[in-house]
Amino acid sequence: MKLYCLSGHPTLPCNVLKFKSTTIMLDCGLDTTSVLNFLPLPLVHSPRLSKLPGWVSKDGTINLEKELKECAGRVFVDAQPEFCLPERELLDLSTIDVILISNYHCMMALPYITEHTGFTGTVYATEPTLQIGRLLMEELVNFMERVPKAQSATSWKNKEIQRMLPGPLKDAVDVWMWKRCYSMQEVNSALSKVQLVGYSQKVELFGAVQVSPLSSGYSLGSSNWIIQSHHEKVSYVSGSSLLTTHPQPMDQSSLKNSDVLILTGLTQMPTANPDGMLGEFCSNLAMTIRAGGNVLVPCYSSGVIYDLLECLYQFIESANLGTTPFYFISPIANSSLEFSQIFAEWLCHNKQTKVYLPEPPFPHAELIQTNKLKHYPSIHGDFSSEFRQPCVVFTGHPSLRFGDVVHFMELWGKSSLNTIIFTEPDFSYLDALAPYQPLAMKCVYCPIDTRLNFHQVSKLLKEVQPLHVVCPEQYTQPPLTQSHRSDLMLELQPPPMPYRRCSVLNLPFRRRYERIYILPELANSLVPSEIKPGVSVATVSALLHSKDNKHTLQSVPKPPPMPPSKKRKRVIEEPPVALAPKPMLSGAVALEAFLATLQKHGITEVKVEETADGHILHLQAEDTLIQLEEDGTHIVCDSEPLRTTLRDLVLRFLQKL
Amino acid sequence: MLDCGMHMGYNDDRRFPDFSYITQNGRLTDFLDCVIISHFHLDHCGALPYMSEMVGYDGPIYMTHPTKAICPILLEDFRKITVDKKGETNFFTSQMIKDCMKKVIPLNLHQTVQVDDELEIKAYYAGHVLGAAMVHIKVGSESVVYTGDYNMTPDRHLGAAWIDKCRPDILISESTYATTIRDSKRCRERDFLKKVHESIERGGKVLIPVFALGRAQELCILLETFWERMNLKAPIYFSTGLTEKANHYYKLFITWTNQKIRKTFVQRNMFEFKHIKAFDRSYADNPGPMVVFATPGMLHAGQSLQIFKKWAGNEKNMVIMPGYCVQGTIGHKILNGQRKLEMEGRATLDVKLQVEYMSFSAHADAKGIMQLIRMAEPRNMLLVHGEAVKMEFLKGKIEQEFSIDCYMPANGETTTVTTNPSVPVDISLNLLKREMALGGPLPDPKKPRTMHGTLIMKENSLKLVSSEQALKELGLNEHQLRFTCHVQLQDPHSDADTLHRIYTHLKSVLKGYTIQHLPDGTVIVESIVIKVSSSAEDSNTKVLLLSWSYQDEDLGSFLSSLLKKGLPSGIC
């Protein structure tokens, strides 16, 4: 069993597991941090951005002013942002049988994997994962296509030139593999390969392996996966949470007894407590509004935003924000809010109970009804006429490189009354803000990452006790910036097997047994005999049928009777058809008892001679020798009838296997 | 326990199942592993609080989320009609409904639920009403599918039932429409609209008795779009406060509706009706045409019966029964042409209004049932939820077309179905791989290979291993049994020549065996050793020495008798 690691990003994993003749891809996360190296895509022409100076190397030898722009001491690529894809050269993607998706954040690279690669397999995901994943892809495509940028920048990727560039561009890896965003057509084609599954549904893959998603508690429809055969079990844990937010709680007990547990998607903010961050978020928001400023919350259009809105729903009245408008701007804002209300099965118990009433599970329905929360597909159209300040705006993309958020950065960045509150943990906020410097607006960083922290995960692993743990190498050492914090890493016995991008791991696995089915007719014909107390054996001779990786044993059909006419003459000449070979024998022949048996069968004249290893019996009347030893019996006899009689007598004393 | 329903046609003890079949005294908990409710119709869940709270059952009750949401409301409605209106006592209370629902574990579609170590259940979409499910129940390699009520054709608000080829030992299917083969849904819809329209045109009132959830929503969607298209003005009402609430359930459980509604719900929610308004009791006496949806669906109680009594006397009016009616209900009586009804207190009611029947209830018809059998490929069939005569007909058809046994037990009857499960065993991978490698890449039907191994049965485990491995695992020593026999042969040649002649002879007789002539003066057939020496007295008499182990017994025995007959003269 092998594991191919195609992504180095611990929370946006992409691994391929080869297990029992199946090739299974686990997630295909898209690393979007690469877009931080690009200039923002403004929705409206931005004089500031267009006036940025081009970059020329200090000695003037390299001139890339068309491709690279300088802003506040950093260099940015002036082209449509590109993403860092999972490794596509490590193995032939067309050989992948299935892709298992754990949550909607971990499927954003799907079109790159399933389209134009010869992929012919199936993708498995839960319904919320598919629906919300589709929305997020739609949003991404929309953000990009709304502001088309014809220019593509490739010169800077030249190895010789890249070496000369200032950081962080200089240190960017695999830049030649970076790709522009996919099209909606590719998204639709990729998603048409998705087959829906429910939690604890058992899906058979080619009869060889069974896969099953389990609730992971992180987001709507998020799942961990069990990949197992009758005797082996691999657990894939990705993006799980033990906090009580909106999704169904994590199913931990089903992870027990794994041979291998692949652990990805731990919290990116191991030192930030989500509840504390939520409190800070609210108080900063209220403070800014009271001072007459606006609040900008760059966020993804699904996920934590539901919790933020729920928190605000309770907070608004107490903080006297009843008249402040809240705006949610995204091409998928309406769909995201609507979809969140229809997945009762995938919600936590409290929310399910509300649906039984029947009431919408999320209180943002009420915020919308009472006009406190308004949603718009973009800043154009209705929004521009209904827009009132001071206000709170939720909008994407959290990288601040594209989407409506770019507009608000340009609009509000110059006033210190306004505040931007970062809640998403995926991007470094300083890097995100870099192309907007110098900036007057206040910045608050309260990343909310509900995924497992190291304390929770070690407790979990103690409980489910996998034989081996595989994880990204980042989890086996403390974070670079906090090298003294040995509590921010995984310490296990045996130590976890670390992987990095492009690793190929041989998983420690020895398969010894396989499931086979004995058909009833054969089962009825078996004759078990007890060898030891509680242990019986039966010899089995049967036809093996293997079909679709399922094995069955059935009785050997009796050969059809020979036509009677020719039979007589030929029968003796015909060598025996090897039907059932004789079983193996075990045990020993006891001398006294054997002699008694011989006597019963009329063989009385027996001369017994003792040897080093046993006895030699001389049947004088029959001129036959029987050599009895601890682990063998040798019959020397020229008469066939007598030989068979003796054979059967000896067999009585032995066990057959 | 599969469903726990009540009989609509009775008002006495007979309306609930006779649980004394399970036990004469005491609670049912010890006798049932779990209870599964297929959908929220009262003939499937009406006796649930009675069973769990009054007879006594504390184990798990499984149902889907929509069923869990809607079922207690219908039970409460039913309780109110029975206790508050009819004044019956000895009936379950509101609290009992609540306590009963606490025992419910929600079931998701396709989720495999492990009830205990052995029993596992899985729900499939049944399409009959919102949240209706079929269940696959499995223990080891034996399984049963119970359909509940299902519908094999998608309608305006729900999808069609689906199940995978799970090959259950028994398929328990409803057979409400065992003999009916219905025309296309479109025709039925057109007929329905035509009848409603005609009646409205001549100023009549149309009563459509329905259950609050289910057909009602389908017909509402149908009338809503018709009213919109034809620009009709006559009011449509929906009785009871349930409407709004019912529609809300449909909005929140939109993932359980059909593809089209699910796809467009963000833009336009099909369950927000413009033309259909809430009904008030006083409207029944309003002049002019109107259409009223009223509950319950079989005219056995409640508002629909009240309105029916009011309108029955006028031949301009019409009642359309869109679903099946159980024997004993007024719905059943008027459908059978009864024009004089005995009401409570000896009063009789003359039925003058038009009575129309439109089969809208979403049950599979004969064609649908056959289609499901084809989908699931059961080994046996068991028909329930239907009328004996019709079942008999369907049973014949099923047995003829699928050559499987079909049962139709009456109430109180026990059916025994013999299954023939195969035995799961763990085979050592070494043995399996060796066998598969020998068998070649493709199976050869003409030359089936026989595999040999030893089955070790220890505690609960069954392991199939090679004999060698079995000896090793059980810590046993091998006992070698060998045979040696001398055969005398007249052959006037040198020893070496005789041996060669034997070699040639055996080669010609034994096809497909490995025969070797070794330089040390032996011939080896498989593992049987043959040596030649001249007799001391007569050099023409050769003595052959054959030696073989017990494992080659058949061949050894054959060779010794073959060689005893001497060598044919023709060989050199």
JSON list of C-alpha atoms in Angstrom, two decimals, chain A residues 127 199-202 231 334-335 338-339 341-345 352 355-361 511-520 523 526 528 531-532 534-544 546 551 553 556 572-576 579-589 629-638 640 643 647 650-651 654-655 657, chain B residues 65 68-69 106 108-112 114 120 122 245 248-249 251-256 262 265-266 420-429 432 435-436 448-459 463-465 467-471 473-486 509-510 513 547-548 550-551 553-555 557-558 560 562 564-565:
[
{"chain": "A", "resi": 127, "resn": "GLU", "atom": "CA", "xyz": [-24.74, 16.78, -0.98]},
{"chain": "A", "resi": 199, "resn": "TYR", "atom": "CA", "xyz": [-22.76, 9.80, 6.22]},
{"chain": "A", "resi": 200, "resn": "SER", "atom": "CA", "xyz": [-22.04, 6.16, 7.07]},
{"chain": "A", "resi": 201, "resn": "GLN", "atom": "CA", "xyz": [-23.08, 5.08, 3.62]},
{"chain": "A", "resi": 202, "resn": "LYS", "atom": "CA", "xyz": [-20.97, 2.15, 2.51]},
{"chain": "A", "resi": 231, "resn": "HIS", "atom": "CA", "xyz": [-9.22, -7.06, 7.23]},
{"chain": "A", "resi": 334, "resn": "ASN", "atom": "CA", "xyz": [-28.36, 34.56, -1.86]},
{"chain": "A", "resi": 335, "resn": "SER", "atom": "CA", "xyz": [-27.74, 30.93, -2.81]},
{"chain": "A", "resi": 338, "resn": "GLU", "atom": "CA", "xyz": [-30.75, 29.75, 1.06]},
{"chain": "A", "resi": 339, "resn": "PHE", "atom": "CA", "xyz": [-28.81, 26.51, 0.80]},
{"chain": "A", "resi": 341, "resn": "GLN", "atom": "CA", "xyz": [-31.39, 26.38, 5.46]},
{"chain": "A", "resi": 342, "resn": "ILE", "atom": "CA", "xyz": [-32.22, 23.17, 3.60]},
{"chain": "A", "resi": 343, "resn": "PHE", "atom": "CA", "xyz": [-29.62, 20.75, 4.92]},
{"chain": "A", "resi": 344, "resn": "ALA", "atom": "CA", "xyz": [-31.36, 19.76, 8.15]},
{"chain": "A", "resi": 345, "resn": "GLU", "atom": "CA", "xyz": [-29.86, 16.26, 8.08]},
{"chain": "A", "resi": 352, "resn": "GLN", "atom": "CA", "xyz": [-32.43, 20.03, 13.58]},
{"chain": "A", "resi": 355, "resn": "VAL", "atom": "CA", "xyz": [-36.51, 22.45, 11.54]},
{"chain": "A", "resi": 356, "resn": "TYR", "atom": "CA", "xyz": [-39.00, 20.08, 13.18]},
{"chain": "A", "resi": 357, "resn": "LEU", "atom": "CA", "xyz": [-41.02, 23.08, 14.39]},
{"chain": "A", "resi": 358, "resn": "PRO", "atom": "CA", "xyz": [-40.79, 24.03, 11.37]},
{"chain": "A", "resi": 359, "resn": "GLU", "atom": "CA", "xyz": [-38.49, 27.02, 11.54]},
{"chain": "A", "resi": 360, "resn": "PRO", "atom": "CA", "xyz": [-35.41, 27.88, 9.52]},
{"chain": "A", "resi": 361, "resn": "PRO", "atom": "CA", "xyz": [-32.38, 26.44, 11.30]},
{"chain": "A", "resi": 511, "resn": "ARG", "atom": "CA", "xyz": [-2.33, -8.11, 4.27]},
{"chain": "A", "resi": 512, "resn": "ARG", "atom": "CA", "xyz": [-2.70, -11.71, 5.34]},
{"chain": "A", "resi": 513, "resn": "TYR", "atom": "CA", "xyz": [-6.30, -12.65, 4.85]},
{"chain": "A", "resi": 514, "resn": "GLU", "atom": "CA", "xyz": [-9.05, -12.04, 2.35]},
{"chain": "A", "resi": 515, "resn": "ARG", "atom": "CA", "xyz": [-12.78, -12.64, 2.58]},
{"chain": "A", "resi": 516, "resn": "ILE", "atom": "CA", "xyz": [-14.17, -15.58, 0.63]},
{"chain": "A", "resi": 517, "resn": "TYR", "atom": "CA", "xyz": [-17.67, -17.04, 0.57]},
{"chain": "A", "resi": 518, "resn": "ILE", "atom": "CA", "xyz": [-18.39, -20.75, 0.78]},
{"chain": "A", "resi": 519, "resn": "LEU", "atom": "CA", "xyz": [-21.59, -21.51, -1.10]},
{"chain": "A", "resi": 520, "resn": "PRO", "atom": "CA", "xyz": [-24.25, -23.35, 0.91]},
{"chain": "A", "resi": 523, "resn": "ALA", "atom": "CA", "xyz": [-20.66, -25.74, 3.25]},
{"chain": "A", "resi": 526, "resn": "LEU", "atom": "CA", "xyz": [-17.86, -30.22, 4.76]},
{"chain": "A", "resi": 528, "resn": "PRO", "atom": "CA", "xyz": [-15.37, -30.93, 10.49]},
{"chain": "A", "resi": 531, "resn": "ILE", "atom": "CA", "xyz": [-8.55, -31.58, 16.72]},
{"chain": "A", "resi": 532, "resn": "LYS", "atom": "CA", "xyz": [-8.22, -29.86, 20.04]},
{"chain": "A", "resi": 534, "resn": "GLY", "atom": "CA", "xyz": [-12.73, -25.89, 20.62]},
{"chain": "A", "resi": 535, "resn": "VAL", "atom": "CA", "xyz": [-10.75, -26.21, 17.42]},
{"chain": "A", "resi": 536, "resn": "SER", "atom": "CA", "xyz": [-12.10, -28.13, 14.46]},
{"chain": "A", "resi": 537, "resn": "VAL", "atom": "CA", "xyz": [-10.77, -28.56, 10.99]},
{"chain": "A", "resi": 538, "resn": "ALA", "atom": "CA", "xyz": [-12.26, -29.66, 7.72]},
{"chain": "A", "resi": 539, "resn": "THR", "atom": "CA", "xyz": [-10.55, -30.25, 4.45]},
{"chain": "A", "resi": 540, "resn": "VAL", "atom": "CA", "xyz": [-11.99, -28.24, 1.62]},
{"chain": "A", "resi": 541, "resn": "SER", "atom": "CA", "xyz": [-11.71, -29.07, -2.04]},
{"chain": "A", "resi": 542, "resn": "ALA", "atom": "CA", "xyz": [-13.61, -26.67, -4.14]},
{"chain": "A", "resi": 543, "resn": "LEU", "atom": "CA", "xyz": [-13.77, -24.58, -7.25]},
{"chain": "A", "resi": 544, "resn": "LEU", "atom": "CA", "xyz": [-12.59, -21.03, -6.78]},
{"chain": "A", "resi": 546, "resn": "SER", "atom": "CA", "xyz": [-13.26, -14.85, -8.58]},
{"chain": "A", "resi": 551, "resn": "HIS", "atom": "CA", "xyz": [-14.28, -14.77, -4.26]},
{"chain": "A", "resi": 553, "resn": "LEU", "atom": "CA", "xyz": [-15.93, -21.44, -3.32]},
{"chain": "A", "resi": 556, "resn": "VAL", "atom": "CA", "xyz": [-16.58, -29.54, -7.48]},
{"chain": "A", "resi": 572, "resn": "ILE", "atom": "CA", "xyz": [-8.41, -49.75, -16.40]},
{"chain": "A", "resi": 573, "resn": "GLU", "atom": "CA", "xyz": [-6.19, -47.92, -18.81]},
{"chain": "A", "resi": 574, "resn": "GLU", "atom": "CA", "xyz": [-7.48, -44.56, -17.72]},
{"chain": "A", "resi": 575, "resn": "PRO", "atom": "CA", "xyz": [-5.14, -42.92, -15.21]},
{"chain": "A", "resi": 576, "resn": "PRO", "atom": "CA", "xyz": [-6.89, -41.55, -12.15]},
{"chain": "A", "resi": 579, "resn": "LEU", "atom": "CA", "xyz": [-9.98, -35.20, -7.93]},
{"chain": "A", "resi": 580, "resn": "ALA", "atom": "CA", "xyz": [-9.15, -34.43, -4.37]},
{"chain": "A", "resi": 581, "resn": "PRO", "atom": "CA", "xyz": [-5.58, -34.95, -3.35]},
{"chain": "A", "resi": 582, "resn": "LYS", "atom": "CA", "xyz": [-5.24, -36.73, -0.08]},
{"chain": "A", "resi": 583, "resn": "PRO", "atom": "CA", "xyz": [-5.18, -34.55, 2.99]},
{"chain": "A", "resi": 584, "resn": "MET", "atom": "CA", "xyz": [-2.09, -34.09, 5.08]},
{"chain": "A", "resi": 585, "resn": "LEU", "atom": "CA", "xyz": [-1.81, -36.33, 8.09]},
{"chain": "A", "resi": 586, "resn": "SER", "atom": "CA", "xyz": [-0.90, -35.57, 11.62]},
{"chain": "A", "resi": 587, "resn": "GLY", "atom": "CA", "xyz": [-0.52, -37.42, 14.89]},
{"chain": "A", "resi": 588, "resn": "ALA", "atom": "CA", "xyz": [1.13, -40.75, 15.64]},
{"chain": "A", "resi": 589, "resn": "VAL", "atom": "CA", "xyz": [0.18, -44.42, 15.54]},
{"chain": "A", "resi": 629, "resn": "GLU", "atom": "CA", "xyz": [7.76, -43.97, 13.85]},
{"chain": "A", "resi": 630, "resn": "GLU", "atom": "CA", "xyz": [6.78, -40.82, 15.67]},
{"chain": "A", "resi": 631, "resn": "ASP", "atom": "CA", "xyz": [6.34, -38.79, 12.49]},
{"chain": "A", "resi": 632, "resn": "GLY", "atom": "CA", "xyz": [5.93, -41.41, 9.84]},
{"chain": "A", "resi": 633, "resn": "THR", "atom": "CA", "xyz": [4.63, -44.81, 8.88]},
{"chain": "A", "resi": 634, "resn": "HIS", "atom": "CA", "xyz": [6.00, -46.90, 6.08]},
{"chain": "A", "resi": 635, "resn": "ILE", "atom": "CA", "xyz": [4.09, -49.89, 4.73]},
{"chain": "A", "resi": 636, "resn": "VAL", "atom": "CA", "xyz": [6.00, -52.33, 2.59]},
{"chain": "A", "resi": 637, "resn": "CYS", "atom": "CA", "xyz": [3.48, -54.67, 1.10]},
{"chain": "A", "resi": 638, "resn": "ASP", "atom": "CA", "xyz": [3.15, -56.32, -2.29]},
{"chain": "A", "resi": 640, "resn": "GLU", "atom": "CA", "xyz": [-2.79, -54.55, -3.12]},
{"chain": "A", "resi": 643, "resn": "ARG", "atom": "CA", "xyz": [-2.09, -52.77, 1.49]},
{"chain": "A", "resi": 647, "resn": "ARG", "atom": "CA", "xyz": [-3.67, -48.15, 4.93]},
{"chain": "A", "resi": 650, "resn": "VAL", "atom": "CA", "xyz": [-3.31, -46.70, 9.94]},
{"chain": "A", "resi": 651, "resn": "LEU", "atom": "CA", "xyz": [-5.47, -43.77, 8.87]},
{"chain": "A", "resi": 654, "resn": "LEU", "atom": "CA", "xyz": [-4.23, -40.12, 12.28]},
{"chain": "A", "resi": 655, "resn": "GLN", "atom": "CA", "xyz": [-5.87, -36.74, 11.90]},
{"chain": "A", "resi": 657, "resn": "LEU", "atom": "CA", "xyz": [-5.96, -31.84, 7.47]},
{"chain": "B", "resi": 65, "resn": "HIS", "atom": "CA", "xyz": [-35.95, 13.47, 9.35]},
{"chain": "B", "resi": 68, "resn": "LYS", "atom": "CA", "xyz": [-39.73, 12.65, 12.47]},
{"chain": "B", "resi": 69, "resn": "ALA", "atom": "CA", "xyz": [-40.78, 16.25, 11.98]},
{"chain": "B", "resi": 106, "resn": "PRO", "atom": "CA", "xyz": [-33.39, 9.99, 12.63]},
{"chain": "B", "resi": 108, "resn": "ASN", "atom": "CA", "xyz": [-30.62, 9.60, 6.52]},
{"chain": "B", "resi": 109, "resn": "LEU", "atom": "CA", "xyz": [-30.97, 8.25, 3.02]},
{"chain": "B", "resi": 110, "resn": "HIS", "atom": "CA", "xyz": [-28.35, 5.62, 2.13]},
{"chain": "B", "resi": 111, "resn": "GLN", "atom": "CA", "xyz": [-26.78, 5.88, 5.57]},
{"chain": "B", "resi": 112, "resn": "THR", "atom": "CA", "xyz": [-25.95, 2.44, 6.94]},
{"chain": "B", "resi": 114, "resn": "GLN", "atom": "CA", "xyz": [-25.70, -0.37, 12.77]},
{"chain": "B", "resi": 120, "resn": "GLU", "atom": "CA", "xyz": [-27.83, -3.09, 9.93]},
{"chain": "B", "resi": 122, "resn": "LYS", "atom": "CA", "xyz": [-30.23, 1.39, 5.18]},
{"chain": "B", "resi": 245, "resn": "LYS", "atom": "CA", "xyz": [-46.87, 24.86, 8.28]},
{"chain": "B", "resi": 248, "resn": "HIS", "atom": "CA", "xyz": [-42.91, 25.23, 5.32]},
{"chain": "B", "resi": 249, "resn": "TYR", "atom": "CA", "xyz": [-41.84, 21.64, 5.86]},
{"chain": "B", "resi": 251, "resn": "LYS", "atom": "CA", "xyz": [-39.39, 24.33, 1.91]},
{"chain": "B", "resi": 252, "resn": "LEU", "atom": "CA", "xyz": [-37.03, 23.16, 4.64]},
{"chain": "B", "resi": 253, "resn": "PHE", "atom": "CA", "xyz": [-36.87, 19.59, 3.36]},
{"chain": "B", "resi": 254, "resn": "ILE", "atom": "CA", "xyz": [-36.51, 20.63, -0.25]},
{"chain": "B", "resi": 255, "resn": "THR", "atom": "CA", "xyz": [-33.72, 18.07, -0.71]},
{"chain": "B", "resi": 256, "resn": "TRP", "atom": "CA", "xyz": [-36.43, 15.41, -0.48]},
{"chain": "B", "resi": 262, "resn": "ARG", "atom": "CA", "xyz": [-34.59, 21.32, -5.93]},
{"chain": "B", "resi": 265, "resn": "PHE", "atom": "CA", "xyz": [-35.70, 26.67, -5.28]},
{"chain": "B", "resi": 266, "resn": "VAL", "atom": "CA", "xyz": [-33.33, 29.61, -4.83]},
{"chain": "B", "resi": 420, "resn": "ASN", "atom": "CA", "xyz": [-29.60, -20.37, 1.80]},
{"chain": "B", "resi": 421, "resn": "PRO", "atom": "CA", "xyz": [-26.80, -18.08, 2.88]},
{"chain": "B", "resi": 422, "resn": "SER", "atom": "CA", "xyz": [-23.20, -18.63, 1.91]},
{"chain": "B", "resi": 423, "resn": "VAL", "atom": "CA", "xyz": [-20.63, -18.77, 4.68]},
{"chain": "B", "resi": 424, "resn": "PRO", "atom": "CA", "xyz": [-18.08, -15.98, 4.92]},
{"chain": "B", "resi": 425, "resn": "VAL", "atom": "CA", "xyz": [-14.59, -17.27, 5.61]},
{"chain": "B", "resi": 426, "resn": "ASP", "atom": "CA", "xyz": [-11.16, -15.67, 5.83]},
{"chain": "B", "resi": 427, "resn": "ILE", "atom": "CA", "xyz": [-8.82, -17.20, 3.32]},
{"chain": "B", "resi": 428, "resn": "SER", "atom": "CA", "xyz": [-5.08, -16.85, 3.69]},
{"chain": "B", "resi": 429, "resn": "LEU", "atom": "CA", "xyz": [-3.88, -14.46, 1.06]},
{"chain": "B", "resi": 432, "resn": "LEU", "atom": "CA", "xyz": [-5.66, -17.33, -2.63]},
{"chain": "B", "resi": 435, "resn": "GLU", "atom": "CA", "xyz": [-4.53, -20.40, -6.56]},
{"chain": "B", "resi": 436, "resn": "MET", "atom": "CA", "xyz": [-5.32, -17.37, -8.68]},
{"chain": "B", "resi": 448, "resn": "PRO", "atom": "CA", "xyz": [-12.17, -25.88, -13.67]},
{"chain": "B", "resi": 449, "resn": "ARG", "atom": "CA", "xyz": [-9.36, -25.89, -11.17]},
{"chain": "B", "resi": 450, "resn": "THR", "atom": "CA", "xyz": [-9.93, -27.44, -7.83]},
{"chain": "B", "resi": 451, "resn": "MET", "atom": "CA", "xyz": [-8.49, -25.69, -4.83]},
{"chain": "B", "resi": 452, "resn": "HIS", "atom": "CA", "xyz": [-7.57, -27.54, -1.68]},
{"chain": "B", "resi": 453, "resn": "GLY", "atom": "CA", "xyz": [-7.19, -26.17, 1.77]},
{"chain": "B", "resi": 454, "resn": "THR", "atom": "CA", "xyz": [-7.98, -26.72, 5.38]},
{"chain": "B", "resi": 455, "resn": "LEU", "atom": "CA", "xyz": [-10.74, -24.86, 7.15]},
{"chain": "B", "resi": 456, "resn": "ILE", "atom": "CA", "xyz": [-9.87, -24.11, 10.75]},
{"chain": "B", "resi": 457, "resn": "MET", "atom": "CA", "xyz": [-12.83, -23.37, 13.00]},
{"chain": "B", "resi": 458, "resn": "LYS", "atom": "CA", "xyz": [-11.82, -21.73, 16.23]},
{"chain": "B", "resi": 459, "resn": "GLU", "atom": "CA", "xyz": [-14.24, -19.85, 18.44]},
{"chain": "B", "resi": 463, "resn": "LYS", "atom": "CA", "xyz": [-10.03, -19.50, 8.41]},
{"chain": "B", "resi": 464, "resn": "LEU", "atom": "CA", "xyz": [-9.16, -21.27, 5.23]},
{"chain": "B", "resi": 465, "resn": "VAL", "atom": "CA", "xyz": [-5.44, -21.97, 4.85]},
{"chain": "B", "resi": 467, "resn": "SER", "atom": "CA", "xyz": [-2.74, -27.75, 4.80]},
{"chain": "B", "resi": 468, "resn": "GLU", "atom": "CA", "xyz": [0.90, -26.92, 5.51]},
{"chain": "B", "resi": 469, "resn": "GLN", "atom": "CA", "xyz": [-0.06, -23.66, 7.16]},
{"chain": "B", "resi": 470, "resn": "ALA", "atom": "CA", "xyz": [-2.83, -25.37, 9.09]},
{"chain": "B", "resi": 471, "resn": "LEU", "atom": "CA", "xyz": [-0.30, -27.83, 10.58]},
{"chain": "B", "resi": 473, "resn": "GLU", "atom": "CA", "xyz": [-0.84, -22.83, 13.01]},
{"chain": "B", "resi": 474, "resn": "LEU", "atom": "CA", "xyz": [-2.24, -25.63, 15.06]},
{"chain": "B", "resi": 475, "resn": "GLY", "atom": "CA", "xyz": [1.22, -26.68, 16.26]},
{"chain": "B", "resi": 476, "resn": "LEU", "atom": "CA", "xyz": [0.86, -30.20, 14.86]},
{"chain": "B", "resi": 477, "resn": "ASN", "atom": "CA", "xyz": [3.57, -32.40, 13.40]},
{"chain": "B", "resi": 478, "resn": "GLU", "atom": "CA", "xyz": [3.12, -33.93, 10.01]},
{"chain": "B", "resi": 479, "resn": "HIS", "atom": "CA", "xyz": [2.87, -37.68, 9.83]},
{"chain": "B", "resi": 480, "resn": "GLN", "atom": "CA", "xyz": [4.30, -39.18, 6.65]},
{"chain": "B", "resi": 481, "resn": "LEU", "atom": "CA", "xyz": [2.59, -42.30, 5.41]},
{"chain": "B", "resi": 482, "resn": "ARG", "atom": "CA", "xyz": [4.51, -44.12, 2.72]},
{"chain": "B", "resi": 483, "resn": "PHE", "atom": "CA", "xyz": [3.96, -47.29, 0.79]},
{"chain": "B", "resi": 484, "resn": "THR", "atom": "CA", "xyz": [6.42, -49.51, -0.95]},
{"chain": "B", "resi": 485, "resn": "CYS", "atom": "CA", "xyz": [5.51, -52.45, -3.11]},
{"chain": "B", "resi": 486, "resn": "HIS", "atom": "CA", "xyz": [7.40, -54.88, -5.30]},
{"chain": "B", "resi": 509, "resn": "VAL", "atom": "CA", "xyz": [-0.34, -43.96, -20.85]},
{"chain": "B", "resi": 510, "resn": "LEU", "atom": "CA", "xyz": [-0.11, -41.01, -18.50]},
{"chain": "B", "resi": 513, "resn": "TYR", "atom": "CA", "xyz": [1.78, -36.02, -15.74]},
{"chain": "B", "resi": 547, "resn": "SER", "atom": "CA", "xyz": [7.37, -46.18, -3.51]},
{"chain": "B", "resi": 548, "resn": "TRP", "atom": "CA", "xyz": [4.88, -43.40, -2.92]},
{"chain": "B", "resi": 550, "resn": "TYR", "atom": "CA", "xyz": [-0.12, -41.21, 0.94]},
{"chain": "B", "resi": 551, "resn": "GLN", "atom": "CA", "xyz": [-0.69, -37.94, -0.90]},
{"chain": "B", "resi": 553, "resn": "GLU", "atom": "CA", "xyz": [-2.15, -42.79, -3.17]},
{"chain": "B", "resi": 554, "resn": "ASP", "atom": "CA", "xyz": [-4.45, -42.87, -6.18]},
{"chain": "B", "resi": 555, "resn": "LEU", "atom": "CA", "xyz": [-1.68, -42.66, -8.71]},
{"chain": "B", "resi": 557, "resn": "SER", "atom": "CA", "xyz": [-2.15, -47.65, -6.59]},
{"chain": "B", "resi": 558, "resn": "PHE", "atom": "CA", "xyz": [-2.91, -47.23, -10.26]},
{"chain": "B", "resi": 560, "resn": "SER", "atom": "CA", "xyz": [1.27, -50.75, -9.26]},
{"chain": "B", "resi": 562, "resn": "LEU", "atom": "CA", "xyz": [-0.74, -51.16, -14.30]},
{"chain": "B", "resi": 564, "resn": "LYS", "atom": "CA", "xyz": [1.64, -55.82, -12.71]},
{"chain": "B", "resi": 565, "resn": "LYS", "atom": "CA", "xyz": [0.06, -56.44, -16.08]}
]
